[in-house]
mmCIF file of C-alpha atoms in Angstrom:
data_model
loop_
_atom_site.group_PDB
_atom_site.id
_atom_site.type_symbol
_atom_site.label_atom_id
_atom_site.label_comp_id
_atom_site.label_asym_id
_atom_site.label_seq_id
_atom_site.Cartn_x
_atom_site.Cartn_y
_atom_site.Cartn_z
ATOM 1 C CA UNK Y 7 -0.019 -0.002 -0.032
ATOM 2 C CA UNK Y 8 1.183 3.552 -0.739
ATOM 3 C CA UNK Y 9 1.573 6.158 1.878
ATOM 4 C CA UNK Y 10 -1.554 7.991 0.705
ATOM 5 C CA UNK Y 11 -3.598 4.830 0.806
ATOM 6 C CA UNK Y 12 -2.474 4.111 4.366
ATOM 7 C CA UNK Y 13 -3.264 7.685 5.448
ATOM 8 C CA UNK Y 14 -6.659 7.683 3.737
ATOM 9 C CA UNK Y 15 -7.611 4.413 5.459
ATOM 10 C CA UNK Y 16 -6.421 5.736 8.856
ATOM 11 C CA UNK Y 17 -8.415 8.872 8.477
ATOM 12 C CA UNK Y 18 -11.512 6.867 7.528
ATOM 13 C CA UNK Y 19 -11.077 4.528 10.492
ATOM 14 C CA UNK Y 20 -10.716 7.484 12.930
ATOM 15 C CA UNK Y 21 -13.572 9.415 11.477
ATOM 16 C CA UNK Y 22 -15.895 6.349 11.954
ATOM 17 C CA UNK Y 23 -15.666 6.937 15.692
ATOM 18 C CA UNK Y 24 -14.780 10.608 15.813
ATOM 19 C CA UNK Y 25 -15.968 11.151 19.444
ATOM 20 C CA UNK Y 26 -13.703 8.518 20.862
ATOM 21 C CA UNK Y 27 -10.870 9.822 18.595
ATOM 22 C CA UNK Y 28 -11.369 13.374 19.963
ATOM 23 C CA UNK Y 29 -11.478 12.193 23.606
ATOM 24 C CA UNK Y 30 -8.329 10.060 23.030
ATOM 25 C CA UNK Y 31 -6.474 13.155 21.679
ATOM 26 C CA UNK Y 32 -7.662 15.223 24.672
ATOM 27 C CA UNK Y 33 -4.904 13.876 26.853
ATOM 28 C CA UNK Y 34 -2.211 14.957 24.396
ATOM 29 C CA UNK Y 35 -3.931 18.305 23.910
ATOM 30 C CA UNK Y 36 -3.958 18.924 27.607
ATOM 31 C CA UNK Y 37 -0.331 17.801 28.062
ATOM 32 C CA UNK Y 38 1.052 19.919 25.180
ATOM 33 C CA UNK Y 39 -0.905 22.946 26.316
ATOM 34 C CA UNK Y 40 0.200 22.476 29.913
ATOM 35 C CA UNK Y 41 3.861 22.220 28.834
ATOM 36 C CA UNK Y 42 3.666 25.455 26.862
ATOM 37 C CA UNK Y 43 1.758 27.445 29.442
ATOM 38 C CA UNK Y 44 3.916 26.269 32.426
ATOM 39 C CA UNK Y 45 7.186 26.684 30.629
ATOM 40 C CA UNK Y 46 6.283 30.102 29.317
ATOM 41 C CA UNK Y 47 5.216 31.296 32.763
ATOM 42 C CA UNK Y 48 8.393 29.796 34.341
ATOM 43 C CA UNK Y 49 10.785 31.297 31.769
ATOM 44 C CA UNK Y 50 8.942 34.630 31.825
ATOM 45 C CA UNK Y 51 9.210 34.764 35.599
ATOM 46 C CA UNK Y 52 12.833 33.833 35.462
ATOM 47 C CA UNK Y 53 13.589 36.533 32.907
ATOM 48 C CA UNK Y 54 11.776 39.180 35.077
ATOM 49 C CA UNK Y 55 13.716 38.138 38.158
ATOM 50 C CA UNK Y 56 16.953 38.312 36.226
ATOM 51 C CA UNK Y 57 16.086 41.757 34.979
ATOM 52 C CA UNK Y 58 15.172 43.037 38.424
ATOM 53 C CA UNK Y 59 18.288 41.571 39.991
ATOM 54 C CA UNK Y 60 20.562 42.864 37.167
ATOM 55 C CA UNK Y 61 19.298 46.349 38.230
ATOM 56 C CA UNK Y 62 21.010 45.662 41.628
ATOM 57 C CA UNK Y 63 24.365 45.478 39.754
ATOM 58 C CA UNK Y 64 26.235 42.327 38.891
ATOM 59 C CA UNK Y 65 29.544 44.123 39.473
ATOM 60 C CA UNK Y 66 28.506 45.590 42.834
ATOM 61 C CA UNK Y 67 29.403 45.097 46.518
ATOM 62 C CA UNK Y 68 27.344 46.429 49.328
ATOM 63 C CA UNK Y 69 28.978 46.970 52.678
ATOM 64 C CA UNK Y 70 26.964 47.369 55.913
ATOM 65 C CA UNK Y 71 27.300 46.944 59.620
ATOM 66 C CA UNK Y 72 27.216 43.420 61.021
ATOM 67 C CA UNK Y 73 23.636 42.070 61.256
ATOM 68 C CA UNK Y 74 23.740 41.636 65.050
ATOM 69 C CA UNK Y 75 26.210 42.175 67.805
ATOM 70 C CA UNK Y 76 26.089 41.298 71.431
ATOM 71 C CA UNK Y 77 26.216 44.011 74.065
ATOM 72 C CA UNK Y 78 25.696 43.379 77.792
ATOM 73 C CA UNK Y 79 23.928 40.152 76.975
ATOM 74 C CA UNK Y 80 21.405 41.828 74.776
ATOM 75 C CA UNK Y 81 21.523 41.385 70.996
ATOM 76 C CA UNK Y 82 21.243 44.676 69.253
ATOM 77 C CA UNK Y 83 20.225 45.352 65.611
ATOM 78 C CA UNK Y 84 22.665 46.703 63.081
ATOM 79 C CA UNK Y 85 20.826 50.045 62.947
ATOM 80 C CA UNK Y 86 22.104 50.716 66.490
ATOM 81 C CA UNK Y 87 25.685 50.612 65.364
ATOM 82 C CA UNK Y 88 27.650 52.840 62.992
ATOM 83 C CA UNK Y 89 30.840 50.992 62.365
ATOM 84 C CA UNK Y 90 31.442 52.458 58.913
ATOM 85 C CA UNK Y 91 32.720 55.946 58.053
ATOM 86 C CA UNK Y 92 33.192 58.127 55.043
ATOM 87 C CA UNK Y 93 36.924 57.574 55.671
ATOM 88 C CA UNK Y 94 36.371 53.840 54.996
ATOM 89 C CA UNK Y 95 34.780 54.762 51.638
ATOM 90 C CA UNK Y 96 37.608 57.096 50.743
ATOM 91 C CA UNK Y 97 40.281 54.488 51.718
ATOM 92 C CA UNK Y 98 38.503 51.929 49.478
ATOM 93 C CA UNK Y 99 38.606 54.365 46.543
ATOM 94 C CA UNK Y 100 42.269 55.274 47.052
ATOM 95 C CA UNK Y 101 43.861 51.894 48.065
ATOM 96 C CA UNK Y 102 42.019 49.380 45.815
ATOM 97 C CA UNK Y 103 42.608 50.352 42.157
ATOM 98 C CA UNK Y 104 40.098 47.735 40.809
ATOM 99 C CA UNK Y 105 37.252 49.639 42.364
ATOM 100 C CA UNK Y 106 35.545 51.925 39.855
ATOM 101 C CA UNK Y 107 32.859 53.799 41.950
ATOM 102 C CA UNK Y 108 32.311 54.181 45.671
ATOM 103 C CA UNK Y 109 29.525 55.923 47.599
ATOM 104 C CA UNK Y 110 28.641 56.012 51.351
ATOM 105 C CA UNK Y 111 25.068 56.582 52.450
ATOM 106 C CA UNK Y 112 22.760 57.172 55.248
ATOM 107 C CA UNK Y 113 19.016 56.191 55.310
ATOM 108 C CA UNK Y 114 15.869 56.807 57.315
ATOM 109 C CA UNK Y 115 12.181 57.626 56.877
ATOM 110 C CA UNK Y 116 10.154 60.746 57.420
ATOM 111 C CA UNK Y 117 7.034 62.605 56.346
ATOM 112 C CA UNK Y 118 7.515 64.856 53.298
ATOM 113 C CA UNK Y 119 4.997 67.700 52.937
ATOM 114 C CA UNK Y 120 4.057 69.963 50.047
ATOM 115 C CA UNK Y 121 1.104 72.408 50.499
ATOM 116 C CA UNK Y 122 -1.744 70.293 51.663
ATOM 117 C CA UNK Y 123 -0.227 66.975 50.451
ATOM 118 C CA UNK Y 124 1.998 64.825 52.635
ATOM 119 C CA UNK Y 125 3.490 61.330 52.223
ATOM 120 C CA UNK Y 126 5.502 59.023 54.468
ATOM 121 C CA UNK Y 127 8.550 57.857 52.616
ATOM 122 C CA UNK Y 128 12.158 56.792 53.058
ATOM 123 C CA UNK Y 129 15.117 59.023 52.330
ATOM 124 C CA UNK Y 130 18.719 58.383 51.344
ATOM 125 C CA UNK Y 131 21.645 60.624 52.187
ATOM 126 C CA UNK Y 132 24.118 59.960 49.288
ATOM 127 C CA UNK Y 133 27.523 60.717 47.818
ATOM 128 C CA UNK Y 134 28.062 61.598 44.119
ATOM 129 C CA UNK Y 135 28.629 58.083 42.825
ATOM 130 C CA UNK Y 136 25.474 56.636 44.463
ATOM 131 C CA UNK Y 137 23.140 57.233 41.567
ATOM 132 C CA UNK Y 138 25.384 55.610 38.899
ATOM 133 C CA UNK Y 139 26.220 52.648 41.259
ATOM 134 C CA UNK Y 140 22.571 51.816 41.845
ATOM 135 C CA UNK Y 141 21.345 52.559 38.251
ATOM 136 C CA UNK Y 142 19.273 55.694 38.951
ATOM 137 C CA UNK Y 143 18.633 58.113 36.171
ATOM 138 C CA UNK Y 144 17.213 61.606 36.137
ATOM 139 C CA UNK Y 145 13.687 62.060 34.602
ATOM 140 C CA UNK Y 146 13.343 65.797 35.017
ATOM 141 C CA UNK Y 147 15.600 68.552 36.322
ATOM 142 C CA UNK Y 148 19.185 67.720 37.163
ATOM 143 C CA UNK Y 149 21.250 65.594 39.544
ATOM 144 C CA UNK Y 150 23.136 67.126 42.430
ATOM 145 C CA UNK Y 151 25.953 69.466 41.616
ATOM 146 C CA UNK Y 152 29.368 69.188 43.460
ATOM 147 C CA UNK Y 153 28.594 72.230 45.591
ATOM 148 C CA UNK Y 154 25.341 70.613 46.836
ATOM 149 C CA UNK Y 155 27.352 68.064 48.821
ATOM 150 C CA UNK Y 156 28.545 70.662 51.266
ATOM 151 C CA UNK Y 157 25.190 70.591 53.048
ATOM 152 C CA UNK Y 158 22.792 72.245 50.637
ATOM 153 C CA UNK Y 159 19.029 71.599 51.295
ATOM 154 C CA UNK Y 160 18.188 70.114 47.938
ATOM 155 C CA UNK Y 161 16.328 66.881 47.145
ATOM 156 C CA UNK Y 162 15.663 64.409 44.317
ATOM 157 C CA UNK Y 163 12.172 62.792 44.256
ATOM 158 C CA UNK Y 164 11.290 59.195 43.431
ATOM 159 C CA UNK Y 165 8.393 58.762 40.973
ATOM 160 C CA UNK Y 166 5.960 57.594 43.709
ATOM 161 C CA UNK Y 167 6.717 60.559 45.938
ATOM 162 C CA UNK Y 168 6.451 63.026 43.028
ATOM 163 C CA UNK Y 169 3.079 61.661 42.002
ATOM 164 C CA UNK Y 170 1.695 61.730 45.496
ATOM 165 C CA UNK Y 171 2.806 65.354 46.084
ATOM 166 C CA UNK Y 172 2.505 67.036 42.621
ATOM 167 C CA UNK Y 173 0.234 64.791 40.678
ATOM 168 C CA UNK Y 174 0.939 65.443 36.972
ATOM 169 C CA UNK Y 175 3.486 68.166 37.751
ATOM 170 C CA UNK Y 176 7.309 67.702 38.034
ATOM 171 C CA UNK Y 177 7.770 69.754 41.162
ATOM 172 C CA UNK Y 178 11.061 71.157 39.915
ATOM 173 C CA UNK Y 179 11.980 74.269 41.859
ATOM 174 C CA UNK Y 180 9.259 73.750 44.457
ATOM 175 C CA UNK Y 181 9.899 73.685 48.190
ATOM 176 C CA UNK Y 182 8.974 70.613 50.176
ATOM 177 C CA UNK Y 183 9.419 69.942 53.901
ATOM 178 C CA UNK Y 184 11.011 66.759 55.130
ATOM 179 C CA UNK Y 185 10.682 66.466 58.839
ATOM 180 C CA UNK Y 186 11.300 70.006 60.014
ATOM 181 C CA UNK Y 187 13.574 71.177 57.161
ATOM 182 C CA UNK Y 188 12.589 72.746 53.875
ATOM 183 C CA UNK Y 189 14.248 71.373 50.732
ATOM 184 C CA UNK Y 190 14.288 72.549 47.169
ATOM 185 C CA UNK Y 191 13.371 69.969 44.536
ATOM 186 C CA UNK Y 192 16.128 69.947 41.859
ATOM 187 C CA UNK Y 193 15.184 66.746 39.996
ATOM 188 C CA UNK Y 194 13.038 63.692 39.785
ATOM 189 C CA UNK Y 195 14.192 60.091 39.197
ATOM 190 C CA UNK Y 196 13.172 57.759 36.455
ATOM 191 C CA UNK Y 197 10.830 55.086 37.809
ATOM 192 C CA UNK Y 198 12.227 51.592 38.563
ATOM 193 C CA UNK Y 199 9.058 49.812 39.668
ATOM 194 C CA UNK Y 200 8.816 47.049 42.181
ATOM 195 C CA UNK Y 201 11.966 45.284 43.209
ATOM 196 C CA UNK Y 202 12.403 41.477 43.086
ATOM 197 C CA UNK Y 203 11.435 41.478 46.796
ATOM 198 C CA UNK Y 204 8.085 43.265 46.408
ATOM 199 C CA UNK Y 205 9.304 46.747 47.502
ATOM 200 C CA UNK Y 206 8.402 50.019 45.730
ATOM 201 C CA UNK Y 207 11.771 51.319 44.676
ATOM 202 C CA UNK Y 208 10.288 54.611 43.642
ATOM 203 C CA UNK Y 209 8.965 55.460 47.099
ATOM 204 C CA UNK Y 210 12.187 57.327 48.068
ATOM 205 C CA UNK Y 211 13.770 60.694 48.161
ATOM 206 C CA UNK Y 212 17.486 61.473 48.016
ATOM 207 C CA UNK Y 213 19.462 64.298 49.618
ATOM 208 C CA UNK Y 214 23.251 64.986 49.849
ATOM 209 C CA UNK Y 215 24.984 62.905 52.488
ATOM 210 C CA UNK Y 216 26.108 65.851 54.697
ATOM 211 C CA UNK Y 217 22.647 67.392 54.436
ATOM 212 C CA UNK Y 218 21.123 64.136 55.725
ATOM 213 C CA UNK Y 219 23.634 64.024 58.599
ATOM 214 C CA UNK Y 220 22.885 67.593 59.760
ATOM 215 C CA UNK Y 221 19.126 67.879 59.060
ATOM 216 C CA UNK Y 222 17.496 64.482 59.056
ATOM 217 C CA UNK Y 223 19.299 62.218 61.488
ATOM 218 C CA UNK Y 224 17.911 64.235 64.421
ATOM 219 C CA UNK Y 225 19.129 63.337 67.844
ATOM 220 C CA UNK Y 226 20.600 59.978 66.952
ATOM 221 C CA UNK Y 227 24.034 61.202 67.952
ATOM 222 C CA UNK Y 228 26.041 59.913 65.021
ATOM 223 C CA UNK Y 229 29.817 59.503 65.462
ATOM 224 C CA UNK Y 230 31.831 61.859 63.321
ATOM 225 C CA UNK Y 231 31.734 60.792 59.618
ATOM 226 C CA UNK Y 232 29.635 57.731 60.414
ATOM 227 C CA UNK Y 233 27.607 56.162 57.546
ATOM 228 C CA UNK Y 234 25.216 53.185 57.374
ATOM 229 C CA UNK Y 235 26.255 51.634 54.041
ATOM 230 C CA UNK Y 236 28.950 51.761 51.507
ATOM 231 C CA UNK Y 237 28.353 50.648 47.858
ATOM 232 C CA UNK Y 238 30.995 50.033 45.202
ATOM 233 C CA UNK Y 239 31.356 48.741 41.692
ATOM 234 C CA UNK Y 240 34.365 47.120 39.985
ATOM 235 C CA UNK Y 241 35.686 47.674 36.462
ATOM 236 C CA UNK Y 242 35.493 43.970 35.559
ATOM 237 C CA UNK Y 243 33.173 41.239 36.865
ATOM 238 C CA UNK Y 244 36.094 38.817 37.219
ATOM 239 C CA UNK Y 245 37.640 41.200 39.827
ATOM 240 C CA UNK Y 246 34.637 41.018 42.190
ATOM 241 C CA UNK Y 247 35.740 38.156 44.341
ATOM 242 C CA UNK Y 248 39.282 39.640 44.656
ATOM 243 C CA UNK Y 249 37.967 43.075 45.541
ATOM 244 C CA UNK Y 250 35.753 41.568 48.151
ATOM 245 C CA UNK Y 251 38.653 40.013 49.916
ATOM 246 C CA UNK Y 252 40.673 43.214 49.599
ATOM 247 C CA UNK Y 253 37.765 45.283 51.052
ATOM 248 C CA UNK Y 254 37.418 42.894 53.993
ATOM 249 C CA UNK Y 255 41.081 42.991 54.711
ATOM 250 C CA UNK Y 256 41.309 46.764 54.491
ATOM 251 C CA UNK Y 257 38.311 47.334 56.784
ATOM 252 C CA UNK Y 258 39.562 44.879 59.342
ATOM 253 C CA UNK Y 259 42.843 46.846 59.358
ATOM 254 C CA UNK Y 260 41.129 50.237 59.634
ATOM 255 C CA UNK Y 261 38.791 49.027 62.368
ATOM 256 C CA UNK Y 262 41.601 47.424 64.246
ATOM 257 C CA UNK Y 263 39.970 44.053 64.484
ATOM 258 C CA UNK Y 264 42.202 41.489 66.108
ATOM 259 C CA UNK Y 265 42.967 38.136 64.234
ATOM 260 C CA UNK Y 266 40.232 35.644 64.862
ATOM 261 C CA UNK Y 267 37.780 38.273 66.090
ATOM 262 C CA UNK Y 268 34.488 38.633 64.114
ATOM 263 C CA UNK Y 269 33.995 41.457 61.615
ATOM 264 C CA UNK Y 270 31.995 44.509 62.730
ATOM 265 C CA UNK Y 271 30.800 44.821 59.084
ATOM 266 C CA UNK Y 272 29.467 42.557 56.341
ATOM 267 C CA UNK Y 273 30.132 42.601 52.629
ATOM 268 C CA UNK Y 274 27.230 41.523 50.431
ATOM 269 C CA UNK Y 275 28.098 40.233 46.948
ATOM 270 C CA UNK Y 276 25.111 40.991 44.674
ATOM 271 C CA UNK Y 277 26.491 38.688 41.931
ATOM 272 C CA UNK Y 278 26.129 35.732 44.280
ATOM 273 C CA UNK Y 279 22.484 36.689 44.998
ATOM 274 C CA UNK Y 280 21.782 36.932 41.298
ATOM 275 C CA UNK Y 281 23.273 33.481 40.648
ATOM 276 C CA UNK Y 282 21.347 31.928 43.507
ATOM 277 C CA UNK Y 283 17.977 33.437 42.427
ATOM 278 C CA UNK Y 284 18.638 32.442 38.752
ATOM 279 C CA UNK Y 285 19.368 28.839 39.718
ATOM 280 C CA UNK Y 286 16.259 28.715 41.849
ATOM 281 C CA UNK Y 287 13.989 29.972 39.099
ATOM 282 C CA UNK Y 288 15.728 27.693 36.590
ATOM 283 C CA UNK Y 289 15.000 24.696 38.722
ATOM 284 C CA UNK Y 290 11.470 25.817 39.169
ATOM 285 C CA UNK Y 291 11.010 26.032 35.332
ATOM 286 C CA UNK Y 292 12.269 22.502 34.994
ATOM 287 C CA UNK Y 293 9.933 21.298 37.724
ATOM 288 C CA UNK Y 294 6.938 22.890 35.969
ATOM 289 C CA UNK Y 295 8.049 21.387 32.657
ATOM 290 C CA UNK Y 296 8.392 17.941 34.214
ATOM 291 C CA UNK Y 297 4.950 18.132 35.811
ATOM 292 C CA UNK Y 298 3.446 19.024 32.403
ATOM 293 C CA UNK Y 299 5.431 16.297 30.687
ATOM 294 C CA UNK Y 300 3.856 13.726 32.955
ATOM 295 C CA UNK Y 301 0.455 14.929 31.695
ATOM 296 C CA UNK Y 302 1.756 14.347 28.146
ATOM 297 C CA UNK Y 303 2.843 10.784 28.972
ATOM 298 C CA UNK Y 304 -0.569 10.074 30.534
ATOM 299 C CA UNK Y 305 -2.115 11.244 27.203
ATOM 300 C CA UNK Y 306 0.160 8.911 25.300
ATOM 301 C CA UNK Y 307 -0.858 5.980 27.518
ATOM 302 C CA UNK Y 308 -4.473 6.860 26.733
ATOM 303 C CA UNK Y 309 -3.712 6.604 22.999
ATOM 304 C CA UNK Y 310 -2.167 3.178 23.497
ATOM 305 C CA UNK Y 311 -5.186 1.923 25.462
ATOM 306 C CA UNK Y 312 -7.664 3.064 22.840
ATOM 307 C CA UNK Y 313 -5.659 1.645 20.033
ATOM 308 C CA UNK Y 314 -5.499 -1.723 21.862
ATOM 309 C CA UNK Y 315 -9.304 -1.510 22.215
ATOM 310 C CA UNK Y 316 -9.532 -0.714 18.498
ATOM 311 C CA UNK Y 317 -7.388 -3.719 17.563
ATOM 312 C CA UNK Y 318 -9.678 -5.985 19.674
ATOM 313 C CA UNK Y 319 -12.864 -4.494 18.041
ATOM 314 C CA UNK Y 320 -11.411 -4.788 14.455
ATOM 315 C CA UNK Y 321 -9.955 -8.281 14.590
ATOM 316 C CA UNK Y 322 -12.362 -9.443 11.820
ATOM 317 C CA UNK Y 323 -11.431 -6.521 9.593
ATOM 318 C CA UNK Y 324 -7.712 -7.241 10.233
ATOM 319 C CA UNK Y 325 -8.195 -10.855 9.383
ATOM 320 C CA UNK Y 326 -10.013 -10.073 6.132
ATOM 321 C CA UNK Y 327 -7.292 -7.598 5.064
ATOM 322 C CA UNK Y 328 -4.602 -10.179 5.735
ATOM 323 C CA UNK Y 329 -6.633 -12.858 3.901
ATOM 324 C CA UNK Y 330 -6.944 -10.794 0.669
ATOM 325 C CA UNK Y 331 -3.174 -10.118 0.397
ATOM 326 C CA UNK Y 332 -2.277 -7.384 2.762
ATOM 327 C CA UNK Y 333 0.980 -7.964 4.486
ATOM 328 C CA UNK Y 334 1.675 -7.611 8.258
ATOM 329 C CA UNK Y 335 3.674 -4.470 7.563
ATOM 330 C CA UNK Y 336 0.608 -2.876 5.864
ATOM 331 C CA UNK Y 337 -1.542 -3.633 8.898
ATOM 332 C CA UNK Y 338 1.165 -2.385 11.220
ATOM 333 C CA UNK Y 339 1.652 0.893 9.285
ATOM 334 C CA UNK Y 340 -2.121 1.479 9.147
ATOM 335 C CA UNK Y 341 -2.565 1.285 12.948
ATOM 336 C CA UNK Y 342 0.693 3.198 13.518
ATOM 337 C CA UNK Y 343 -0.685 5.900 11.163
ATOM 338 C CA UNK Y 344 -3.902 6.146 13.255
ATOM 339 C CA UNK Y 345 -1.913 6.595 16.412
ATOM 340 C CA UNK Y 346 0.250 9.214 14.762
ATOM 341 C CA UNK Y 347 -2.841 11.078 13.478
ATOM 342 C CA UNK Y 348 -4.292 11.073 16.981
ATOM 343 C CA UNK Y 349 -1.161 12.432 18.676
ATOM 344 C CA UNK Y 350 -0.256 14.846 15.883
ATOM 345 C CA UNK Y 351 -3.797 16.270 15.813
ATOM 346 C CA UNK Y 352 -3.721 16.552 19.554
ATOM 347 C CA UNK Y 353 -0.262 18.193 19.377
ATOM 348 C CA UNK Y 354 -1.382 20.875 16.933
ATOM 349 C CA UNK Y 355 -4.483 21.699 19.001
ATOM 350 C CA UNK Y 356 -2.422 21.602 22.153
ATOM 351 C CA UNK Y 357 -0.012 24.145 20.722
ATOM 352 C CA UNK Y 358 -2.868 26.439 19.687
ATOM 353 C CA UNK Y 359 -4.480 26.217 23.101
ATOM 354 C CA UNK Y 360 -1.097 26.436 24.922
ATOM 355 C CA UNK Y 361 -0.196 29.683 23.174
ATOM 356 C CA UNK Y 362 -3.653 31.131 23.723
ATOM 357 C CA UNK Y 363 -3.613 30.039 27.326
ATOM 358 C CA UNK Y 364 -0.233 31.614 27.958
ATOM 359 C CA UNK Y 365 -1.388 34.825 26.369
ATOM 360 C CA UNK Y 366 -4.527 34.933 28.435
ATOM 361 C CA UNK Y 367 -2.507 34.375 31.628
ATOM 362 C CA UNK Y 368 -0.269 37.320 30.726
ATOM 363 C CA UNK Y 369 -3.366 39.406 29.790
ATOM 364 C CA UNK Y 370 -5.304 38.887 32.976
ATOM 365 C CA UNK Y 371 -2.299 38.902 35.282
ATOM 366 C CA UNK Y 372 0.034 41.677 34.155
ATOM 367 C CA UNK Y 373 2.308 41.038 37.178
ATOM 368 C CA UNK Y 374 3.115 37.572 35.838
ATOM 369 C CA UNK Y 375 5.356 37.903 32.822
ATOM 370 C CA UNK Y 376 5.020 35.434 29.896
ATOM 371 C CA UNK Y 377 7.844 34.400 27.617
ATOM 372 C CA UNK Y 378 6.856 32.215 24.671
ATOM 373 C CA UNK Y 379 9.794 30.031 23.559
ATOM 374 C CA UNK Y 380 9.851 28.814 19.932
ATOM 375 C CA UNK Y 381 12.133 26.034 20.896
ATOM 376 C CA UNK Y 382 9.682 24.693 23.543
ATOM 377 C CA UNK Y 383 6.846 24.797 21.096
ATOM 378 C CA UNK Y 384 8.921 22.923 18.424
ATOM 379 C CA UNK Y 385 9.937 20.478 21.090
ATOM 380 C CA UNK Y 386 6.256 19.989 22.120
ATOM 381 C CA UNK Y 387 5.312 19.317 18.564
ATOM 382 C CA UNK Y 388 8.139 16.841 18.176
ATOM 383 C CA UNK Y 389 7.167 15.094 21.432
ATOM 384 C CA UNK Y 390 3.585 14.739 20.234
ATOM 385 C CA UNK Y 391 4.857 12.849 17.134
ATOM 386 C CA UNK Y 392 7.169 10.764 19.283
ATOM 387 C CA UNK Y 393 4.260 9.984 21.623
ATOM 388 C CA UNK Y 394 2.228 8.556 18.658
ATOM 389 C CA UNK Y 395 5.207 6.440 17.505
ATOM 390 C CA UNK Y 396 6.084 5.126 20.943
ATOM 391 C CA UNK Y 397 2.648 4.417 22.326
ATOM 392 C CA UNK Y 398 1.172 3.305 18.911
ATOM 393 C CA UNK Y 399 3.866 0.876 17.986
ATOM 394 C CA UNK Y 400 2.749 -1.918 20.432
ATOM 395 C CA UNK Y 401 -0.930 -1.993 19.342
ATOM 396 C CA UNK Y 402 0.153 -1.740 15.657
ATOM 397 C CA UNK Y 403 2.582 -4.688 16.114
ATOM 398 C CA UNK Y 404 -0.079 -6.661 17.923
ATOM 399 C CA UNK Y 405 -2.458 -6.161 15.029
ATOM 400 C CA UNK Y 406 0.069 -7.142 12.409
ATOM 401 C CA UNK Y 407 0.907 -10.510 14.146
ATOM 402 C CA UNK Y 408 -2.732 -11.771 14.194
ATOM 403 C CA UNK Y 409 -3.392 -15.020 12.449
ATOM 404 C CA UNK Y 410 -5.766 -14.298 9.573
ATOM 405 C CA UNK Y 411 -7.654 -17.578 9.996
ATOM 406 C CA UNK Y 412 -8.108 -17.083 13.799
ATOM 407 C CA UNK Y 413 -9.069 -13.485 13.165
ATOM 408 C CA UNK Y 414 -11.750 -14.434 10.620
ATOM 409 C CA UNK Y 415 -13.249 -17.014 13.016
ATOM 410 C CA UNK Y 416 -14.021 -14.138 15.416
#
């Protein structure tokens, strides 16, 4: 028999019981659609997390006070200690040539008021390199000028704060009150959106470091030159681990920490955080794909079961075909073609429903990114063909091995 004859016979056989054929393909349809939707959601989520973490800086180190220290038997939080100074930041800049940018900072929270509008927000007291290190860009107005860092009362507004205070206006040149001090708005920051940890990055204002120390820290009694954090970037990613070791050694020396004594600071390597989160989301994508693949295998088993039932129901037809001259290979190819059509048809419909389902998920849940992958769709189609071959071969082989005389007796 020619290929077209086999295909025509297979289509005729499936059409004779179209409802059962459709229900048989349903398992493959659901499996393929589940693979596409789950992998698209998983890869989209992974890409979004990578994008957000990349904004933290893959060539960046953050230095802060040690998380907790013991004092008089009571464990105190890091915010109660100011073990870092502007001198530490300057020493890092001067003594470690691999460091590209360095900025010390202070932080806190306060009410910001403009006319009848007020908003509770966080503030950052920053040095000149801070904006570039952390990927902040100016939306309107201008960044701080060098003379501003001598204690001028100027402020940059995050997008959330600008919107709450000024609505559609930029606020450039206006006077706002932070705590008890009036500040002049010199610029606004381009929005960053939510961080990978669910925090609104735009709910912030920034002032020069010395201004924050004098005007916003209140009665906290800061030691001279004390800061809460130091951020730095390196020229080349390969230098990050080396620079981390050099920074730790330099700070231990400057803080006169005895050998074997614990550090009074901690260095956070953002690249390690990025790698850890990437690996976690990658494993989650594989897990989702594996769960969906199990659904596809279940669909293939359904095809095999129905084809075995079909062989049993059509024993007389098989015997008649063998008796009039059809060879075992013709019978085997016919039943294999039927299984292939079931799985291939289910695969095509599964791809259509999978793409539509992924797009619907992205449409109704804008916080859940979707990333359609052509390779995954192609792999799903190939897997549907393989499902027909694998699960259809045994029923086809069983049909081809029937004895024509015994078959005709039934």
